[in-house]
Coordinates of C-alpha atoms in Angstrom, one line a residue:
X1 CA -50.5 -109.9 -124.6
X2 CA -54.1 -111.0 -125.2
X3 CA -54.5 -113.4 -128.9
X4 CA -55.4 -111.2 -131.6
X5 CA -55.8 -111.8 -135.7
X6 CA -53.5 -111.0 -138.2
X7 CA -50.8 -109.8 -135.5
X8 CA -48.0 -109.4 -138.4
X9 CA -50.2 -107.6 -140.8
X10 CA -50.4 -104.8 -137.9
X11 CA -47.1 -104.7 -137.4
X12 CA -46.2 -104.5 -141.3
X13 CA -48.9 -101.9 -141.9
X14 CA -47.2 -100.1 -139.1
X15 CA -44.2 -100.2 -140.8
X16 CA -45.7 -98.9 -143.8
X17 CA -47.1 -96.6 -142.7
X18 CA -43.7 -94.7 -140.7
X19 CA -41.3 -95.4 -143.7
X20 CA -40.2 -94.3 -147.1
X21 CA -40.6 -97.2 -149.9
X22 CA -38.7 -100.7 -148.3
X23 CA -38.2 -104.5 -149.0
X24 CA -39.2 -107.0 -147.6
X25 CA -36.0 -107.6 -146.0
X26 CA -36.2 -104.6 -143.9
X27 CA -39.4 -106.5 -141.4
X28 CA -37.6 -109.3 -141.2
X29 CA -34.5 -107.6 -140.3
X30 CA -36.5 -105.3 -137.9
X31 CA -38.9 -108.0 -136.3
X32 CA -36.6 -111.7 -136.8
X33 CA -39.7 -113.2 -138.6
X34 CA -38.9 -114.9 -141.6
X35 CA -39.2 -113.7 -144.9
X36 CA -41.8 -115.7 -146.5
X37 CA -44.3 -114.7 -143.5
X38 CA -43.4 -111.2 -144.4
X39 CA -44.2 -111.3 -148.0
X40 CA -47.4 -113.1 -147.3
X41 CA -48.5 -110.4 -145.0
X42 CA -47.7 -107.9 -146.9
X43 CA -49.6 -109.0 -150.2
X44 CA -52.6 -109.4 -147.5
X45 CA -52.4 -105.6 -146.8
X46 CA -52.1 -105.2 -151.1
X47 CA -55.1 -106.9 -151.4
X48 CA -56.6 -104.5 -148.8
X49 CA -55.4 -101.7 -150.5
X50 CA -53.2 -100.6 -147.4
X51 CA -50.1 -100.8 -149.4
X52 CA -49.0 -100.9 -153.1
X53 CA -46.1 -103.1 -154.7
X54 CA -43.8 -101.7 -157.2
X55 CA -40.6 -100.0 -158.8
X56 CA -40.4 -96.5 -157.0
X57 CA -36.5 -95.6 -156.5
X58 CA -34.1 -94.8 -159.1
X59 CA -31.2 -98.0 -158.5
X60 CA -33.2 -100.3 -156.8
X61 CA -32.3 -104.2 -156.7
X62 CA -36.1 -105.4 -156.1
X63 CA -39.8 -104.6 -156.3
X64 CA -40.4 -102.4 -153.2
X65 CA -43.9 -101.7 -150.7
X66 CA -44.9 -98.6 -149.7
X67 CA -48.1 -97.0 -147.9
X68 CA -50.9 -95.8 -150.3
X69 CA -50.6 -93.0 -148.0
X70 CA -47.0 -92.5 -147.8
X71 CA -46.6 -92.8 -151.4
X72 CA -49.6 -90.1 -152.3
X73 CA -47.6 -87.8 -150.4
X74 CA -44.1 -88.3 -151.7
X75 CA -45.7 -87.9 -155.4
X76 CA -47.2 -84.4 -154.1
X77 CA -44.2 -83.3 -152.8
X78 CA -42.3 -84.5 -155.6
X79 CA -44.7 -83.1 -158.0
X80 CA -44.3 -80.1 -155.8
X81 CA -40.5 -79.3 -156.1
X82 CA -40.2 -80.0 -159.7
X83 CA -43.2 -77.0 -160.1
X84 CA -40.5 -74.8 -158.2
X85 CA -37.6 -76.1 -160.2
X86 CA -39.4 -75.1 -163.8
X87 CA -41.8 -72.0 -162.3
X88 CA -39.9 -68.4 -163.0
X89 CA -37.2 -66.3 -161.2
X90 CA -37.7 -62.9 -159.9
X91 CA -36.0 -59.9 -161.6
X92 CA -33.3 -60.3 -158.5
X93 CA -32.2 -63.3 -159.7
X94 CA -32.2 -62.6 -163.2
X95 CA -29.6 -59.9 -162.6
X96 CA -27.6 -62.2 -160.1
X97 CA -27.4 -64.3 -163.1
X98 CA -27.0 -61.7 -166.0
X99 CA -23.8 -60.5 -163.5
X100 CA -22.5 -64.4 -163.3
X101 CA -23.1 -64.6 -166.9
X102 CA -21.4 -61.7 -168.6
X103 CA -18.1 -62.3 -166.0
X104 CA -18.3 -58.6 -163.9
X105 CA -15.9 -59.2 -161.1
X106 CA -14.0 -62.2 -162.5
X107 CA -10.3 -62.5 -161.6
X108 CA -9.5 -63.1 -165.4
X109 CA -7.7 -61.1 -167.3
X110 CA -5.2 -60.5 -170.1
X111 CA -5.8 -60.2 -173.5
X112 CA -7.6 -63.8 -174.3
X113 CA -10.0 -62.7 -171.7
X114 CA -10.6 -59.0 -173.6
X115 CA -10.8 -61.1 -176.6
X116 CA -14.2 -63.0 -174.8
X117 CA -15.4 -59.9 -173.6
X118 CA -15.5 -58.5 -176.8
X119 CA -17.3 -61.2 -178.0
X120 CA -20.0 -61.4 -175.9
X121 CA -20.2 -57.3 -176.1
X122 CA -20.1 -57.9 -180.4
X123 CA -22.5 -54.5 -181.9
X124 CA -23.8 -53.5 -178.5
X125 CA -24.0 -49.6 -178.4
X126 CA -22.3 -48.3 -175.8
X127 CA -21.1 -45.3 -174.2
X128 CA -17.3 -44.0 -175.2
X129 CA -16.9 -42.5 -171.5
X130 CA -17.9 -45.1 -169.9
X131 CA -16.4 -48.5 -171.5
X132 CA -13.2 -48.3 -170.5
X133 CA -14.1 -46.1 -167.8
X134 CA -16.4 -49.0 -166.0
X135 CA -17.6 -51.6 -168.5
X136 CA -14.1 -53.3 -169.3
X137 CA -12.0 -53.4 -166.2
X138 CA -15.3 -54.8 -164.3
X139 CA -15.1 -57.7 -166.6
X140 CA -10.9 -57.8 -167.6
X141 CA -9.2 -57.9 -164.1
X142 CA -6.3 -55.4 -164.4
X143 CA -7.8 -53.6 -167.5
X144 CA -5.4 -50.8 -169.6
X145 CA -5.8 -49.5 -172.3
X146 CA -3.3 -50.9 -174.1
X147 CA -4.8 -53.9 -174.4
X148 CA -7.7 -52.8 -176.8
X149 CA -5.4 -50.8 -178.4
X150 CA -3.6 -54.3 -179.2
X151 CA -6.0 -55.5 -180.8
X152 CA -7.3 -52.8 -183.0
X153 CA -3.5 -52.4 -183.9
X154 CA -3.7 -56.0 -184.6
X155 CA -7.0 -56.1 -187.1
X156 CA -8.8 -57.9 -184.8
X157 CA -11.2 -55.6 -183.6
X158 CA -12.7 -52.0 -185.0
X159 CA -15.0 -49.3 -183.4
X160 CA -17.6 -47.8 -185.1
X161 CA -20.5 -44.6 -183.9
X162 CA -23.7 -45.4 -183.1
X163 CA -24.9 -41.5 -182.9
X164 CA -23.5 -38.8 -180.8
X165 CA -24.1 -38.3 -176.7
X166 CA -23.5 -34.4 -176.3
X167 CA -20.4 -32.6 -177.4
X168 CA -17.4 -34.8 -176.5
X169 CA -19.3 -38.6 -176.5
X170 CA -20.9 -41.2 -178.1
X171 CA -21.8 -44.4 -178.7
X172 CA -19.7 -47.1 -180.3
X173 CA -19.9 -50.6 -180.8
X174 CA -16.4 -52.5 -180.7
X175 CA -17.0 -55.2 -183.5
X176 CA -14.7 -57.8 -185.5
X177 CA -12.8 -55.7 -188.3
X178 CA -13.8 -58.8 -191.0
X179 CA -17.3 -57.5 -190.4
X180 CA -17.3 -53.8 -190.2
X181 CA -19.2 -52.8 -192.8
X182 CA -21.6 -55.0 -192.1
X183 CA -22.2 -52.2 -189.3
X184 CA -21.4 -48.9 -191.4
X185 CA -24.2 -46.5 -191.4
X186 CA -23.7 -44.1 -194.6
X187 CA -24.8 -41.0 -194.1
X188 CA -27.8 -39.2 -197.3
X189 CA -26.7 -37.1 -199.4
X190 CA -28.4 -34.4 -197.9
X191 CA -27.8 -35.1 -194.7
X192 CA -23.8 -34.5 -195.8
X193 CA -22.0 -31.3 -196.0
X194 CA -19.4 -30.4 -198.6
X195 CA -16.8 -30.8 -196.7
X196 CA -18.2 -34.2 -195.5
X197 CA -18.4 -35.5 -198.6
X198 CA -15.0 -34.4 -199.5
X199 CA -13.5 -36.3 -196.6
X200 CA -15.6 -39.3 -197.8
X201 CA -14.4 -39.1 -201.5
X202 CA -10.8 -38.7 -200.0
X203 CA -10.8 -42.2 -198.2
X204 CA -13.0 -43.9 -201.0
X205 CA -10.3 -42.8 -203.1
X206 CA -7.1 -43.3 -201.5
X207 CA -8.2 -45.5 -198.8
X208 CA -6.9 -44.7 -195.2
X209 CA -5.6 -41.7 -194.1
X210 CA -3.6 -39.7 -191.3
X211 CA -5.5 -36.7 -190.3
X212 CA -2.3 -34.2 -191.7
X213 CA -3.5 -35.9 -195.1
X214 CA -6.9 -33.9 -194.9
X215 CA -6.3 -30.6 -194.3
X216 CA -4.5 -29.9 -197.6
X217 CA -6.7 -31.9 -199.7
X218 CA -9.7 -30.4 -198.5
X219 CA -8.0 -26.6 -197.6
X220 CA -10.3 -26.0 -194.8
X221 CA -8.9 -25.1 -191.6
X222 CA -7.8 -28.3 -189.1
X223 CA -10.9 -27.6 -186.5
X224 CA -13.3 -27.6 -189.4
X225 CA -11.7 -30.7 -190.8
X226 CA -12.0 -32.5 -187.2
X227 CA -15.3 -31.8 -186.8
X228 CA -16.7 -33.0 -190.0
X229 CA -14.5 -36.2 -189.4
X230 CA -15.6 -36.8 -185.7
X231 CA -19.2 -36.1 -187.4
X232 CA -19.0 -38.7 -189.9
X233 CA -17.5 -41.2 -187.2
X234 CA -20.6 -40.7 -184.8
X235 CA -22.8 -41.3 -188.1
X236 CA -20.7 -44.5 -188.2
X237 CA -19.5 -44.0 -191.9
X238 CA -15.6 -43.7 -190.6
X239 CA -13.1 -45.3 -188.2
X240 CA -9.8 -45.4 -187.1
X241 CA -7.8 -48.0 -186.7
X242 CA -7.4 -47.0 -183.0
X243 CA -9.2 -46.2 -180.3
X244 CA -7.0 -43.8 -178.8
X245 CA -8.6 -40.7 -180.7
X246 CA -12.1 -41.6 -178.9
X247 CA -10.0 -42.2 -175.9
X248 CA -8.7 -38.5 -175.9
X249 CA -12.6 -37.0 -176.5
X250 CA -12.4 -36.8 -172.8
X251 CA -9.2 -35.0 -172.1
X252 CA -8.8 -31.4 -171.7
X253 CA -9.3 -29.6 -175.2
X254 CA -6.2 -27.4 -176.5
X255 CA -6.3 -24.9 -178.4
X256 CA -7.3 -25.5 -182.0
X257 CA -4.0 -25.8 -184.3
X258 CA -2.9 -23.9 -187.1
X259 CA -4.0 -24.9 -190.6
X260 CA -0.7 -25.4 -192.1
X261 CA 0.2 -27.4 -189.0
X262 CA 1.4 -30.6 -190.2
X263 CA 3.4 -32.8 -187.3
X264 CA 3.4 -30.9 -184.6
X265 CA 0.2 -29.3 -182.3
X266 CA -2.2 -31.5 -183.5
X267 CA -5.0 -32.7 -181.1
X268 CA -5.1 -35.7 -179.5
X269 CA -8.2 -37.0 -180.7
X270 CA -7.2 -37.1 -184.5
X271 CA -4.4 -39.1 -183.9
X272 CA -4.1 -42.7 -185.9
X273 CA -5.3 -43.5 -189.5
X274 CA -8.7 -42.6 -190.6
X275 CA -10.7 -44.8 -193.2
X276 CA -14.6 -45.4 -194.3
X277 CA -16.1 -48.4 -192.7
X278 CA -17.4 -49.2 -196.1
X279 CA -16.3 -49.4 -199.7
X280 CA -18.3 -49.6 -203.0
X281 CA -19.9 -52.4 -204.2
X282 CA -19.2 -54.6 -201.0
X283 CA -22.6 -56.8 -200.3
X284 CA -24.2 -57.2 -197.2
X285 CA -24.4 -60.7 -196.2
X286 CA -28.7 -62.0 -196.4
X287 CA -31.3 -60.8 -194.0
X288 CA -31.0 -64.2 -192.7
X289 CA -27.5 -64.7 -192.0
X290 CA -27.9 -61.3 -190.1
X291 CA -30.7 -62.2 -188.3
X292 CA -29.1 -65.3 -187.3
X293 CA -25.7 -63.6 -186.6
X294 CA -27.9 -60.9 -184.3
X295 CA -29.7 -63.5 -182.6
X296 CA -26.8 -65.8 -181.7
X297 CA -24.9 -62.8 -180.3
X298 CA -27.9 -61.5 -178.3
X299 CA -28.4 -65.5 -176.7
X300 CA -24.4 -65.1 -176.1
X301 CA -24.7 -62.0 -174.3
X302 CA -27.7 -62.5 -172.7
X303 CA -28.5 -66.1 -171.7
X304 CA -32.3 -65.6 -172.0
X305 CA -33.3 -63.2 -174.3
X306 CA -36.6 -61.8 -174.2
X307 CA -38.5 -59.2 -176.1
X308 CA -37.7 -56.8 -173.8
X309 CA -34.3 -57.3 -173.8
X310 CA -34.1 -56.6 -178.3
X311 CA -36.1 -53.7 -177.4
X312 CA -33.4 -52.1 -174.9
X313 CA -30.8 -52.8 -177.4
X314 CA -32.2 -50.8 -180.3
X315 CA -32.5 -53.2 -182.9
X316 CA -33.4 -52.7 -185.9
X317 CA -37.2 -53.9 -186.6
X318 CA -37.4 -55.3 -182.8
X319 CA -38.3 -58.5 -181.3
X320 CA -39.9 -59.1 -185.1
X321 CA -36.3 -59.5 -186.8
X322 CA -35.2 -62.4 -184.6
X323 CA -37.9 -64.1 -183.6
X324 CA -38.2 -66.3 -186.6
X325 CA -34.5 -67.2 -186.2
X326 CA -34.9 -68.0 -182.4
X327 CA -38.1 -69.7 -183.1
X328 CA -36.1 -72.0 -185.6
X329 CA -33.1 -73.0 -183.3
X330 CA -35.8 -73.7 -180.4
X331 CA -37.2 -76.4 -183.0
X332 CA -33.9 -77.5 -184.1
X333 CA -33.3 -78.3 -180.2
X334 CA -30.3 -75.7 -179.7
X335 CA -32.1 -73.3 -177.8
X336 CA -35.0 -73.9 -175.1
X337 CA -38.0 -71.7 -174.6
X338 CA -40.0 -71.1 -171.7
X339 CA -41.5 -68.6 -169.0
X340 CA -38.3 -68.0 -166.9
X341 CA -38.2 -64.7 -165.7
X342 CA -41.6 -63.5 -164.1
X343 CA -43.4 -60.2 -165.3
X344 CA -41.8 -60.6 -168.9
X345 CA -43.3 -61.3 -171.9
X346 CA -44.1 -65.4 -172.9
X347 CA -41.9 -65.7 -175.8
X348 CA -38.8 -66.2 -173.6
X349 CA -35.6 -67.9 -175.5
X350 CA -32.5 -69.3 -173.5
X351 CA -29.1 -71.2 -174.0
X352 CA -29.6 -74.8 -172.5
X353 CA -26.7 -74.1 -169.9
X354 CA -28.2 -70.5 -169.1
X355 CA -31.7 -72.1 -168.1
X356 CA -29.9 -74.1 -165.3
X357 CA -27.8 -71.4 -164.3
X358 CA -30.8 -68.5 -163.9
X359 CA -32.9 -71.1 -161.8
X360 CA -29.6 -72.1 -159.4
X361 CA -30.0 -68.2 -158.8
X362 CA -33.4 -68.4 -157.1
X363 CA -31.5 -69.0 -153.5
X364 CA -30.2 -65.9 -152.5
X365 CA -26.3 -66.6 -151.2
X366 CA -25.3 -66.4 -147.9
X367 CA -23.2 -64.5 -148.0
X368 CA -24.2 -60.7 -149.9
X369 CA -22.7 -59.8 -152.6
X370 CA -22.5 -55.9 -153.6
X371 CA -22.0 -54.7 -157.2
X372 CA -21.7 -51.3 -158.3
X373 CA -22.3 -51.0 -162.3
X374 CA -22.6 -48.6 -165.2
X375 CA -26.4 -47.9 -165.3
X376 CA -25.9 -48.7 -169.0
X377 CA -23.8 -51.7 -168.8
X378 CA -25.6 -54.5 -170.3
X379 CA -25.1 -56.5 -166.9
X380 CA -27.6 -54.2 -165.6
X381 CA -31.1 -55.5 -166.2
X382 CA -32.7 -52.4 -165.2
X383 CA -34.8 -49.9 -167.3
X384 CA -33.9 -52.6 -170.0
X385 CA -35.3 -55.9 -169.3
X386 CA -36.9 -55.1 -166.1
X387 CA -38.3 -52.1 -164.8
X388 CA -36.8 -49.5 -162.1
X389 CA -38.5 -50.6 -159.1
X390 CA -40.6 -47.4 -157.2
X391 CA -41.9 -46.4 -154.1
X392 CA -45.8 -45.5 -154.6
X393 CA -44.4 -41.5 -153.6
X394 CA -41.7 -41.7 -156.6
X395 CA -44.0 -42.9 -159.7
X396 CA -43.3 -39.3 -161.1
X397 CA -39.5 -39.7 -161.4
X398 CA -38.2 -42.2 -164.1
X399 CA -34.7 -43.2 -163.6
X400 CA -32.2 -42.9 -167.0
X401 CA -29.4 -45.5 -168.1
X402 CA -27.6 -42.4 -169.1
X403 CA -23.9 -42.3 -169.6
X404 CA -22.0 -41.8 -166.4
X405 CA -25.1 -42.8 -163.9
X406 CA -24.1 -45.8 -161.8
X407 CA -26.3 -48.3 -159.6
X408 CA -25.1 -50.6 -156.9
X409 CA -26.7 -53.8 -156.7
X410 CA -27.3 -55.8 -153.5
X411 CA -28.0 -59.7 -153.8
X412 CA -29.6 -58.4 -157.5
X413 CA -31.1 -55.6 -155.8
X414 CA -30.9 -52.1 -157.2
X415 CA -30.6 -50.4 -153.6
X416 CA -29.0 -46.5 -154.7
X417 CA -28.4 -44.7 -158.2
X418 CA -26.1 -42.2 -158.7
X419 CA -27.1 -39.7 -161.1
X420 CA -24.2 -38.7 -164.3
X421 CA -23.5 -35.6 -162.5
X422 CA -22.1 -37.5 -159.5
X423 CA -23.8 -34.9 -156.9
X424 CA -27.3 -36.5 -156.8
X425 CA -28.9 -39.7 -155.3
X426 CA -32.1 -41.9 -155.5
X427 CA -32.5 -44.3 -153.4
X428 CA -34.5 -47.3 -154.3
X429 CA -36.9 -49.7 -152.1
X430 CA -34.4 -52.3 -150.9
X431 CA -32.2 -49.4 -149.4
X432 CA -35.1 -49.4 -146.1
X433 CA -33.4 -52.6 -145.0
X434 CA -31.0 -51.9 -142.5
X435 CA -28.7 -55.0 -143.5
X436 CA -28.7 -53.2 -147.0
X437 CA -28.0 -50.2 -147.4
X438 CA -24.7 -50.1 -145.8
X439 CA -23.5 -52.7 -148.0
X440 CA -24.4 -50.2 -150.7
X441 CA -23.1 -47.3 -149.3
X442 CA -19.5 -49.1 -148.8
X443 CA -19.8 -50.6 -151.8
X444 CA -20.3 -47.4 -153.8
X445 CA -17.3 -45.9 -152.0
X446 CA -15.0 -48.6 -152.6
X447 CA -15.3 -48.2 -156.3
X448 CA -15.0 -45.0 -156.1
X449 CA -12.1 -45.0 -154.4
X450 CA -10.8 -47.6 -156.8
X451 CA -11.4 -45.0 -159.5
X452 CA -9.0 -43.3 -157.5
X453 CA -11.4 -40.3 -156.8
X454 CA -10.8 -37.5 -154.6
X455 CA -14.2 -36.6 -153.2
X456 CA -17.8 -37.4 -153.7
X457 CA -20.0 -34.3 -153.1
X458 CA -23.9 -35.6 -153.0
X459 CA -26.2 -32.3 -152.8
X460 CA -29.6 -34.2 -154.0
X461 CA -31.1 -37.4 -151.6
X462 CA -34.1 -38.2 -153.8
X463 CA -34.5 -35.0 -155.1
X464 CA -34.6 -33.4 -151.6
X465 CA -31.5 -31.5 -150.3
X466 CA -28.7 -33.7 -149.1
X467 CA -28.9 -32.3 -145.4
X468 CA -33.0 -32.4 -145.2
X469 CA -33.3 -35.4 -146.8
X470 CA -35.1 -38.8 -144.4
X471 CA -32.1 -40.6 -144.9
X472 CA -29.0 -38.5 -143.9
X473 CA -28.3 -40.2 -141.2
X474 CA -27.5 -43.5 -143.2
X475 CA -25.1 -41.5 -144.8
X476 CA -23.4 -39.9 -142.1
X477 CA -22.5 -43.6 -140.8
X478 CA -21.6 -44.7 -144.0
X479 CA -19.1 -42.1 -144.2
X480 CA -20.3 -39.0 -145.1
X481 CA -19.9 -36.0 -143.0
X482 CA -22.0 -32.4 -143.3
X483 CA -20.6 -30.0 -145.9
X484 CA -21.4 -26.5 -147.1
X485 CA -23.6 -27.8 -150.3
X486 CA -24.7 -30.9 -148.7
X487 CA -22.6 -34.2 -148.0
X488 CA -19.1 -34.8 -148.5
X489 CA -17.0 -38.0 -148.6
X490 CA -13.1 -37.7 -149.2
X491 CA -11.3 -40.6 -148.8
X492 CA -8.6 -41.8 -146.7
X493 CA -5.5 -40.1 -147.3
X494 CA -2.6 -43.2 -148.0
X495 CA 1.0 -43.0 -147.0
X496 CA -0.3 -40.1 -144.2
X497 CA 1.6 -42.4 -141.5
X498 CA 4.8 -42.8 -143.6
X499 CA 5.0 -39.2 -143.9
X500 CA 4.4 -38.1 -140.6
X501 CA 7.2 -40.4 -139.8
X502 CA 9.5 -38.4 -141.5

């Protein structure tokens, strides 16, 4: 109550000093003093420094005061959160996105979704047993195999090898039929056996054939014939206009038919029409249209591509045959490139869209989400893009993205892998969490259950007997129960309470 100097300059400063950027309106509003005292306090506190006078929010209707103090400190934080909103993702994230990205677990499905599938998979190598096995019906809700029988049927799409994976598998890459030979892969001279090149000269000559047409032409015996045909197809210098023949590699063999079988007894897996994936004289589009063609696929299945990511694929001349092309689309302003993914190498290329979607995974969700995956499905960042993450005890053993593995992914996590063989387990760091590994556990039951499997015998916990191993008792309350050879899981018998009824 006593007199004191430049009362409403206090008051003002004090108001500075305890808000966000204001008008002068808001004193006057607060305190009842009129507006022009306000404003001539407040450019006595300018000329002291105290305050500064300016434009400082997006939409404002006048110049606005703020606190020298206050307004260092909302240009740090500011500052602050845009560092975190451009600064690299974890490898976590990175496969939370690559999962988003390439649709595993969407609720689309039909043929128009196969068709975008396909797209996005365009001259990626992939396992036979496992594509339609795991790698389509996680992304095409309600898979069959008619569908991709369809479209082969159709023209639309053709298969072609990518080098054999032990007797009855391989790899194939599912490309648009317009541009198979852009992938044939003809086989030296003397690399090719008589008989090979027979069957060769046959299909150059009269084009596509039905297996029955070989075995005169060539009169060798039907098994013989088969085998130099499925030999040529790994080599990727012949296709059928079906996939139903590399469907049936994985059924149960019958016995081999007679040679002058002609309808009748012939296996399944030289059923459909056979032709070369190449004729004379065609021409290869440039080295740049290919390059550009490869790079624009790998941006579409990717997101981000990275040099890590060409060298998982296999491409021919590496990181070295696209860069030029992505280098030109970042300076033609259709691409971006950054540091998003830490741990990777600098030269980091992304789709505009995919940028903002990677970073909007740096937030973990809520709620988890569990994902069990081929370990060779391209959705998988890891032993691709990113290393298998170790425990300091485990550096020895390297973990395979071999046909028939599988890996279950918590939040992005890789928590457990199951090995091809289906009777051994590793399990990774994030499976010490408690929260965790029961999510991975169920979730790697639930697909197999959904595979409609009939038991799951694990004899191998990180390399250790089942029974002996730390962690047994994770599995016994995730389901498991003690078995002769180590753990066993059989699921739930359906329908037991209807027939008991009866």
């Amino acid at each position: 109550l006593k007199p004191t100097s430049a009362a409403l300059e206090g008051l003002a400063g004090r108001f500075a000093r305890t808000h966000s950027p204001f008008v002068a309106a808001a004193i006057c509003e607060r305190w009842a003093v009129p507006e022009s005292l306000v404003r001539e306090a407040l450019q006595s506190l300018e000329t002291a420094a105290t305050v500064v006078h300016g434009d400082f929010r997006p939409g404002g209707v006048e110049r606005e005061w703020c606190d020298a103090e206050v307004l260092r400190m909302l240009r740090r934080r500011s500052l602050a959160r845009l560092r975190r909103e451009v600064e690299a993702v974890d490898g976590a994230a990175l496969a939370r996105f690559a999962v988003k990205w390439q649709g595993v677990g969407g609720a689309a499905g039909g043929l128009e979704r196969l068709r975008e599938v396909l797209a996005q998979l365009e001259g990626v190598a992939l396992p036979a047993s496992v594509l339609e096995r795991d790698l389509l019906p996680a992304r095409v809700s309600g898979y069959q195999p008619r569908l991709l029988d369809e479209l082969c049927a159709a023209g639309e799409v053709a298969w072609v090898g990518r080098g054999r994976l032990g007797k009855d598998d391989g790899r194939v890459s599912l490309v648009p039929r317009e541009r198979l030979f852009e992938f044939a892969a003809m086989p030296a001279e003397e690399d090719t056996t008589e008989l090979q090149a027979a069957i060769l000269e046959l299909l150059q000559r009269r084009g596509a054939l039905f297996f029955t047409e070989f075995v005169p032409s060539t009169m060798r015996p039907a098994r013989e014939v088969l085998d130099a045909l499925w030999e040529l197809a790994w080599a990727g210098a012949v296709t059928n206009d079906t996939f139903a023949p590399v469907r049936a590699l994985a059924w149960p063999k019958r016995a081999a038919p007679s040679p002058r079988t002609r309808t009748r007894g012939l296996p399944p897996e030289s059923s459909g029409r056979w032709s070369a994936t190449a004729s004379p004289g065609q021409e290869l589009p440039s080295a740049t249209a290919r390059a550009h063609r490869l790079a624009t696929t790998l941006l579409e299945r990717h997101g981000v591509v990275t040099r890590e990511t060409v060298a998982s694929e296999g491409v021919v001349g590496g990181f070295s045959a696209v860069y030029p092309v992505l280098k030109a689309m970042e300076d033609g302003g259709r691409i971006r490139r950054g540091y998003f993914v830490e741990g990777l190498g600098a030269a980091q290329f992304a789709l505009p869209g995919a940028v903002e979607r990677l970073r909007a995974e740096r937030e973990r969700p809520e709620e988890p989400r569990v994902v069990v995956l081929a370990a060779t499905d391209p959705a998988n960042p890891y032993g691709a893009t990113l290393p298998w993450p170790k425990r300091e005890e485990d550096q020895r053993r390297q973990l395979q993205r071999a046909a028939g593995a599988q890996v279950v992914l918590v939040d992005g996590e890789p928590v457990v892998y199951l090995d091809r063989s289906g009777r051994g387990i590793t399990t990774l760091p994030a499976f010490d969490s408690p929260n965790v590994h029961g999510l991975a556990l169920a979730g790697l039951l639930a697909a197999f259950e959904q595979r409609g499997g009939r038991g799951l015998k694990l004899e191998r916990i990180d390399g250790l007997q089942a029974a002996d191993s730390p962690v047994v008792e994770a599995f016994l309350a995730g389901g498991f129960t003690v078995g002769y050879r180590g753990l066993t899981y059989r699921p739930p018998t359906r329908g037991a309470a209807v027939a008991g009824g009866r």
